[in-house]
mmCIF file of C-alpha atoms in Angstrom:
data_model
loop_
_atom_site.group_PDB
_atom_site.id
_atom_site.type_symbol
_atom_site.label_atom_id
_atom_site.label_comp_id
_atom_site.label_asym_id
_atom_site.label_seq_id
_atom_site.Cartn_x
_atom_site.Cartn_y
_atom_site.Cartn_z
ATOM 1 C CA LEU T 1 -0.318 -0.095 0.016
ATOM 2 C CA SER T 2 1.173 3.475 -0.861
ATOM 3 C CA LEU T 3 -0.060 6.601 0.097
ATOM 4 C CA LYS T 4 0.595 9.754 -1.257
ATOM 5 C CA ASN T 5 -0.070 14.123 -1.078
ATOM 6 C CA ILE T 6 -1.403 13.595 2.386
ATOM 7 C CA SER T 7 -0.735 16.707 4.331
ATOM 8 C CA ASN T 8 -2.322 19.217 6.511
ATOM 9 C CA ASP T 9 -0.724 22.407 5.237
ATOM 10 C CA PRO T 10 -2.896 24.847 3.774
ATOM 11 C CA GLN T 11 -0.823 26.147 1.477
ATOM 12 C CA TYR T 12 -2.334 22.795 -0.038
ATOM 13 C CA LYS T 13 -5.662 24.735 -0.469
ATOM 14 C CA GLN T 14 -4.671 27.151 -2.806
ATOM 15 C CA LYS T 15 -3.622 23.953 -5.327
ATOM 16 C CA GLU T 16 -5.010 21.578 -7.215
ATOM 17 C CA SER T 17 -3.958 18.155 -4.869
ATOM 18 C CA PHE T 18 -4.932 14.873 -5.240
ATOM 19 C CA LEU T 19 -4.511 11.836 -2.571
ATOM 20 C CA THR T 20 -3.430 8.772 -4.676
ATOM 21 C CA MET T 21 -3.863 5.353 -3.001
ATOM 22 C CA GLN T 22 -2.728 1.495 -4.869
ATOM 23 C CA GLY T 23 -2.940 -1.568 -2.469
ATOM 24 C CA ARG T 24 -1.928 -4.885 -3.938
ATOM 25 C CA GLY T 25 -2.340 -8.019 -2.143
ATOM 26 C CA LEU T 26 -4.692 -11.524 -2.077
ATOM 27 C CA PHE T 27 -7.635 -11.938 -1.249
ATOM 28 C CA MET T 28 -8.564 -15.102 1.529
ATOM 29 C CA ASN T 29 -5.137 -15.955 0.407
ATOM 30 C CA LYS T 30 -6.107 -17.079 -3.043
ATOM 31 C CA GLY T 31 -7.076 -14.469 -5.717
ATOM 32 C CA GLU T 32 -4.818 -11.565 -6.578
ATOM 33 C CA ILE T 33 -6.099 -8.268 -6.090
ATOM 34 C CA ASN T 34 -4.999 -4.562 -7.115
ATOM 35 C CA LEU T 35 -7.113 -1.217 -6.311
ATOM 36 C CA TYR T 36 -6.203 2.284 -7.424
ATOM 37 C CA PHE T 37 -7.908 5.028 -5.983
ATOM 38 C CA ILE T 38 -7.305 8.812 -6.440
ATOM 39 C CA ALA T 39 -9.832 11.701 -4.731
ATOM 40 C CA LYS T 40 -9.448 15.421 -5.209
ATOM 41 C CA LEU T 41 -8.671 17.276 -2.207
ATOM 42 C CA PHE T 42 -10.756 19.982 -1.205
ATOM 43 C CA ASP T 43 -13.626 18.941 -3.763
ATOM 44 C CA PRO T 44 -16.889 19.738 -2.199
ATOM 45 C CA LYS T 45 -18.408 17.003 -4.070
ATOM 46 C CA GLN T 46 -15.830 14.680 -2.570
ATOM 47 C CA THR T 47 -15.103 12.693 -6.250
ATOM 48 C CA PHE T 48 -13.243 9.903 -6.180
ATOM 49 C CA LEU T 49 -12.028 7.503 -8.611
ATOM 50 C CA VAL T 50 -11.602 3.319 -8.037
ATOM 51 C CA LYS T 51 -9.975 1.183 -10.262
ATOM 52 C CA GLY T 52 -9.632 -2.763 -9.559
ATOM 53 C CA THR T 53 -8.474 -6.228 -10.658
ATOM 54 C CA PHE T 54 -9.052 -9.721 -9.354
ATOM 55 C CA GLY T 55 -7.303 -12.592 -9.997
ATOM 56 C CA LYS T 56 -8.089 -16.061 -10.982
ATOM 57 C CA MET T 57 -9.571 -17.784 -7.364
ATOM 58 C CA GLU T 58 -12.264 -20.585 -6.373
ATOM 59 C CA LEU T 59 -15.271 -19.203 -5.591
ATOM 60 C CA ASN T 60 -15.629 -21.649 -2.821
ATOM 61 C CA THR T 61 -12.881 -20.222 -1.413
ATOM 62 C CA LEU T 62 -15.517 -17.191 -0.102
ATOM 63 C CA ASN T 63 -18.256 -20.015 1.326
ATOM 64 C CA SER T 64 -17.071 -19.023 4.770
ATOM 65 C CA MET T 65 -17.846 -15.890 4.879
ATOM 66 C CA LEU T 66 -21.244 -16.124 2.525
ATOM 67 C CA GLU T 67 -22.870 -18.771 4.539
ATOM 68 C CA ARG T 68 -22.780 -16.253 7.627
ATOM 69 C CA ASN T 69 -23.420 -12.717 6.265
ATOM 70 C CA GLU T 70 -25.091 -13.737 3.713
ATOM 71 C CA SER T 71 -26.935 -17.546 3.310
ATOM 72 C CA VAL T 72 -25.388 -18.529 0.836
ATOM 73 C CA ASN T 73 -22.406 -21.062 -0.853
ATOM 74 C CA LEU T 74 -20.927 -20.995 -4.288
ATOM 75 C CA ASP T 75 -19.117 -22.951 -6.511
ATOM 76 C CA GLY T 76 -17.872 -21.884 -9.951
ATOM 77 C CA THR T 77 -13.876 -19.914 -10.537
ATOM 78 C CA VAL T 78 -13.739 -16.737 -10.745
ATOM 79 C CA ASN T 79 -11.158 -16.309 -13.917
ATOM 80 C CA SER T 80 -11.037 -12.416 -13.657
ATOM 81 C CA LEU T 81 -12.566 -8.804 -12.030
ATOM 82 C CA ASN T 82 -12.013 -5.518 -13.328
ATOM 83 C CA PHE T 83 -13.644 -2.735 -12.355
ATOM 84 C CA GLU T 84 -14.167 0.910 -12.597
ATOM 85 C CA PHE T 85 -15.809 3.612 -11.013
ATOM 86 C CA THR T 86 -16.207 7.379 -9.841
ATOM 87 C CA ALA T 87 -18.184 8.210 -6.877
ATOM 88 C CA ASP T 88 -19.145 10.963 -4.856
ATOM 89 C CA THR T 89 -21.220 11.876 -1.686
ATOM 90 C CA MET T 90 -24.424 10.887 -3.686
ATOM 91 C CA LYS T 91 -23.739 7.876 -5.834
ATOM 92 C CA ALA T 92 -21.633 5.571 -7.618
ATOM 93 C CA SER T 93 -20.875 4.884 -11.365
ATOM 94 C CA GLY T 94 -19.481 2.746 -13.929
ATOM 95 C CA GLU T 95 -18.762 -0.545 -15.498
ATOM 96 C CA LEU T 96 -17.369 -3.738 -14.554
ATOM 97 C CA THR T 97 -16.554 -7.082 -16.271
ATOM 98 C CA PHE T 98 -16.939 -10.285 -14.104
ATOM 99 C CA LEU T 99 -15.222 -13.352 -16.247
ATOM 100 C CA TYR T 100 -16.624 -16.665 -14.396
ATOM 101 C CA GLN T 101 -17.536 -19.974 -15.137
ATOM 102 C CA ASN T 102 -19.834 -22.972 -13.882
ATOM 103 C CA LEU T 103 -21.435 -20.877 -11.300
ATOM 104 C CA LYS T 104 -23.542 -22.735 -8.806
ATOM 105 C CA ILE T 105 -25.617 -20.792 -5.983
ATOM 106 C CA GLU T 106 -26.930 -22.712 -3.075
ATOM 107 C CA ILE T 107 -29.222 -21.017 -0.673
ATOM 108 C CA ASN T 108 -29.358 -21.476 2.849
ATOM 109 C CA ASN T 109 -31.498 -19.690 5.563
ATOM 110 C CA LYS T 110 -32.665 -21.997 7.200
ATOM 111 C CA ASN T 111 -36.234 -21.416 6.444
ATOM 112 C CA GLY T 112 -36.610 -25.237 5.578
ATOM 113 C CA TYR T 113 -34.972 -27.847 3.451
ATOM 114 C CA LEU T 114 -38.016 -27.324 0.683
ATOM 115 C CA ARG T 115 -38.287 -23.811 0.566
ATOM 116 C CA ASP T 116 -33.730 -23.870 0.496
ATOM 117 C CA LYS T 117 -34.025 -25.628 -2.597
ATOM 118 C CA ILE T 118 -36.677 -23.935 -3.889
ATOM 119 C CA SER T 119 -34.918 -20.757 -3.595
ATOM 120 C CA THR T 120 -31.690 -22.744 -4.531
ATOM 121 C CA TRP T 121 -33.235 -23.553 -8.295
ATOM 122 C CA PHE T 122 -35.012 -20.527 -8.448
ATOM 123 C CA THR T 123 -31.454 -18.669 -8.147
ATOM 124 C CA ASN T 124 -30.001 -20.653 -10.609
ATOM 125 C CA TYR T 125 -32.307 -20.773 -13.272
ATOM 126 C CA SER T 126 -32.427 -16.745 -13.339
ATOM 127 C CA THR T 127 -28.320 -16.883 -13.225
ATOM 128 C CA ILE T 128 -26.374 -17.058 -15.974
ATOM 129 C CA ASP T 129 -23.200 -20.015 -15.378
ATOM 130 C CA SER T 130 -20.482 -18.226 -17.303
ATOM 131 C CA ASN T 131 -19.157 -15.469 -18.466
ATOM 132 C CA PRO T 132 -18.679 -15.637 -21.549
ATOM 133 C CA ARG T 133 -21.271 -18.280 -22.386
ATOM 134 C CA PRO T 134 -19.799 -20.546 -25.126
ATOM 135 C CA GLY T 135 -19.672 -19.002 -28.617
ATOM 136 C CA GLN T 136 -20.882 -15.253 -26.949
ATOM 137 C CA LYS T 137 -18.884 -12.117 -25.967
ATOM 138 C CA ALA T 138 -18.753 -11.366 -22.396
ATOM 139 C CA ARG T 139 -21.159 -9.098 -20.723
ATOM 140 C CA THR T 140 -20.001 -6.171 -19.046
ATOM 141 C CA GLY T 141 -21.992 -4.775 -15.802
ATOM 142 C CA SER T 142 -23.155 -1.348 -14.788
ATOM 143 C CA ILE T 143 -22.280 0.161 -11.565
ATOM 144 C CA ASN T 144 -24.906 2.139 -10.288
ATOM 145 C CA TYR T 145 -25.253 2.640 -6.635
ATOM 146 C CA LYS T 146 -26.611 5.497 -4.598
ATOM 147 C CA ARG T 147 -24.520 6.049 -1.255
ATOM 148 C CA ASP T 148 -25.852 5.409 2.217
ATOM 149 C CA PRO T 149 -23.913 8.510 3.946
ATOM 150 C CA GLU T 150 -24.510 6.050 7.489
ATOM 151 C CA ARG T 151 -21.878 3.748 6.169
ATOM 152 C CA PHE T 152 -17.876 4.046 5.865
ATOM 153 C CA VAL T 153 -16.469 4.756 1.994
ATOM 154 C CA PHE T 154 -15.525 0.707 2.304
ATOM 155 C CA ASN T 155 -18.882 -0.559 2.362
ATOM 156 C CA TYR T 156 -19.910 2.031 -0.606
ATOM 157 C CA GLY T 157 -17.229 0.588 -2.616
ATOM 158 C CA ILE T 158 -17.730 -2.940 -1.860
ATOM 159 C CA LYS T 159 -21.700 -2.263 -2.726
ATOM 160 C CA SER T 160 -21.173 -0.164 -5.779
ATOM 161 C CA VAL T 161 -18.690 -3.571 -7.046
ATOM 162 C CA MET T 162 -21.642 -5.549 -5.793
ATOM 163 C CA THR T 163 -24.146 -3.851 -8.439
ATOM 164 C CA GLY T 164 -21.809 -4.383 -11.422
ATOM 165 C CA ILE T 165 -21.680 -7.796 -10.491
ATOM 166 C CA LYS T 166 -25.236 -8.780 -9.898
ATOM 167 C CA SER T 167 -25.784 -6.948 -13.053
ATOM 168 C CA THR T 168 -23.470 -9.639 -15.254
ATOM 169 C CA LEU T 169 -25.453 -12.400 -13.279
ATOM 170 C CA VAL T 170 -28.837 -12.048 -14.006
ATOM 171 C CA LYS T 171 -30.619 -13.444 -16.919
ATOM 172 C CA GLU T 172 -32.475 -11.045 -19.086
#
């Protein structure tokens, strides 16, 4: 992680200055992740740009986290995830490309075996199992998220990326 141009010196209020952050690491010790963040300092709308890439990883790696928080299990492979969005105090918008294969989703709401099986079937029926599909070009997702000002900026970023991922998964 590198941080540049951080100062509380009032002279920088007179100049056009930017905060930039870059990070690189492994997500859950499996998938390589690269993030780039840039924000203009003293911007009244607090506008920032985020770019990111995510490398190949088996989706079942996420299950320990998803079971507790979302009551789902995933199977399949992420080949890559690339996104870029601009956000401010109100909303985030941008584009995302999520390449994956053999996606299977299992719902575990603990609402009863039959209800969970029906939910699982419906979810998998309405979800595209691979992007790109054989013989087709890759689908691009749209990032569009309205900010909850009560939540921290990391939550805002994650929720924004999730809107793009969801838009690549759902059948039209």
